[in-house]
Amino acid sequence: QVQLVESGGGLVQPGGSLRLSCAASGSIFRIYAMGWYRQAPGKQRELAATITRLGNTTTADSVKGRFILSRDNAKNTVYLEMNSLRPEDTAVYFCHARYSRIPPEVLDAWGQGTLVTVSS
């Protein structure tokens, strides 16, 4: 019932910037948290950054100071501003949302993923 639409992935040079966006739509009563996970080739999926409904953010140590996560609650959309990108940031980035619907039920939704490639 819930769809997460991601955009913004692509090829960027080391040191460059990229902005990802994710918009949630469907049978959503309330979103409790939204964020981005990433999965590099041969590695497990890991949390990059997430933000709660109240604005509390959690950011992985590897991206602190470089990635900025923001949220537009009215639009059910999150944005990930990625700066000073490094080759090790290359991964498929997946949007995630934890939400509730009517009748009250907590669920998780995942986007299809968008590829970010950092290479010169």
XYZ file of C-alpha atoms in Angstrom:
120
model
C 0.000 0.000 0.000
C 2.933 2.320 0.636
C 5.386 3.288 -2.036
C 8.767 4.944 -1.640
C 10.011 6.715 -4.737
C 13.712 7.477 -4.816
C 15.661 9.760 -7.096
C 19.022 11.471 -7.383
C 21.476 8.635 -7.823
C 24.155 8.662 -10.463
C 27.848 8.978 -11.218
C 29.907 11.605 -9.442
C 33.615 12.337 -9.105
C 35.399 11.998 -5.764
C 34.903 15.145 -3.746
C 31.676 15.899 -5.533
C 28.152 16.159 -4.209
C 24.869 14.467 -4.842
C 21.367 14.859 -3.456
C 18.972 11.970 -3.000
C 15.278 12.301 -2.360
C 12.616 9.848 -1.263
C 8.895 10.489 -1.246
C 6.409 8.250 0.531
C 2.847 7.832 -0.642
C -0.075 5.520 0.015
C -2.017 4.447 3.076
C 0.042 6.293 5.658
C -1.360 7.603 8.889
C 1.903 8.645 10.456
C 5.575 8.216 9.631
C 7.745 7.576 12.667
C 11.103 7.536 10.933
C 12.607 7.789 7.482
C 16.136 7.357 6.318
C 18.648 5.829 3.997
C 20.499 2.549 4.077
C 23.220 1.585 1.663
C 24.720 -1.624 0.397
C 28.113 -1.725 -1.258
C 29.179 -4.645 -3.451
C 29.952 -7.680 -1.326
C 28.871 -5.992 1.893
C 25.831 -6.060 4.133
C 23.262 -3.337 4.051
C 24.036 -0.665 6.618
C 22.389 2.428 7.970
C 23.616 5.693 6.514
C 21.288 8.158 8.202
C 17.793 8.248 9.634
C 15.510 10.857 11.140
C 12.525 10.443 13.430
C 9.223 12.253 13.298
C 10.441 14.578 16.031
C 13.626 15.416 14.154
C 16.164 13.251 15.942
C 18.863 12.107 13.562
C 21.224 9.168 13.573
C 24.163 9.197 11.192
C 26.799 6.572 10.594
C 30.296 7.533 11.681
C 31.576 7.012 8.157
C 29.381 9.800 6.779
C 29.190 12.235 9.686
C 30.118 15.732 8.649
C 29.604 14.907 4.986
C 26.003 13.734 4.668
C 23.038 15.793 5.782
C 19.616 14.227 6.190
C 16.540 16.418 6.193
C 12.814 15.794 6.132
C 9.723 17.570 4.915
C 6.948 16.119 7.049
C 4.199 17.781 5.043
C 5.417 16.075 1.885
C 6.452 12.785 3.524
C 9.809 13.261 1.887
C 13.408 12.925 3.036
C 16.517 14.290 1.402
C 20.092 13.140 1.713
C 22.688 15.731 0.793
C 25.958 13.944 0.182
C 29.118 16.022 0.094
C 32.820 15.251 -0.224
C 31.947 11.910 -1.711
C 34.512 9.141 -1.641
C 34.854 5.976 -3.714
C 33.884 3.952 -0.649
C 30.516 5.703 -0.682
C 29.691 3.787 -3.841
C 26.625 1.690 -3.085
C 22.988 1.153 -3.776
C 21.103 3.493 -1.483
C 17.729 2.327 -0.201
C 15.119 4.574 1.291
C 13.340 3.235 4.370
C 10.290 4.335 6.285
C 8.716 3.122 9.490
C 5.082 4.122 9.570
C 1.619 3.339 10.866
C -1.715 3.049 9.114
C -5.359 2.795 10.121
C -6.112 0.506 11.942
C -3.000 1.252 13.985
C -0.195 -0.960 12.801
C 3.522 -0.305 12.573
C 5.076 -1.300 9.277
C 8.281 -0.876 7.328
C 8.606 0.151 3.711
C 11.611 0.019 1.422
C 12.416 1.737 -1.816
C 13.796 -0.106 -4.794
C 17.217 1.490 -4.399
C 19.189 4.050 -6.358
C 22.801 3.545 -7.382
C 25.454 6.051 -6.375
C 28.831 5.601 -8.027
C 31.804 7.700 -6.941
C 34.623 7.383 -9.432
C 37.064 9.565 -11.326
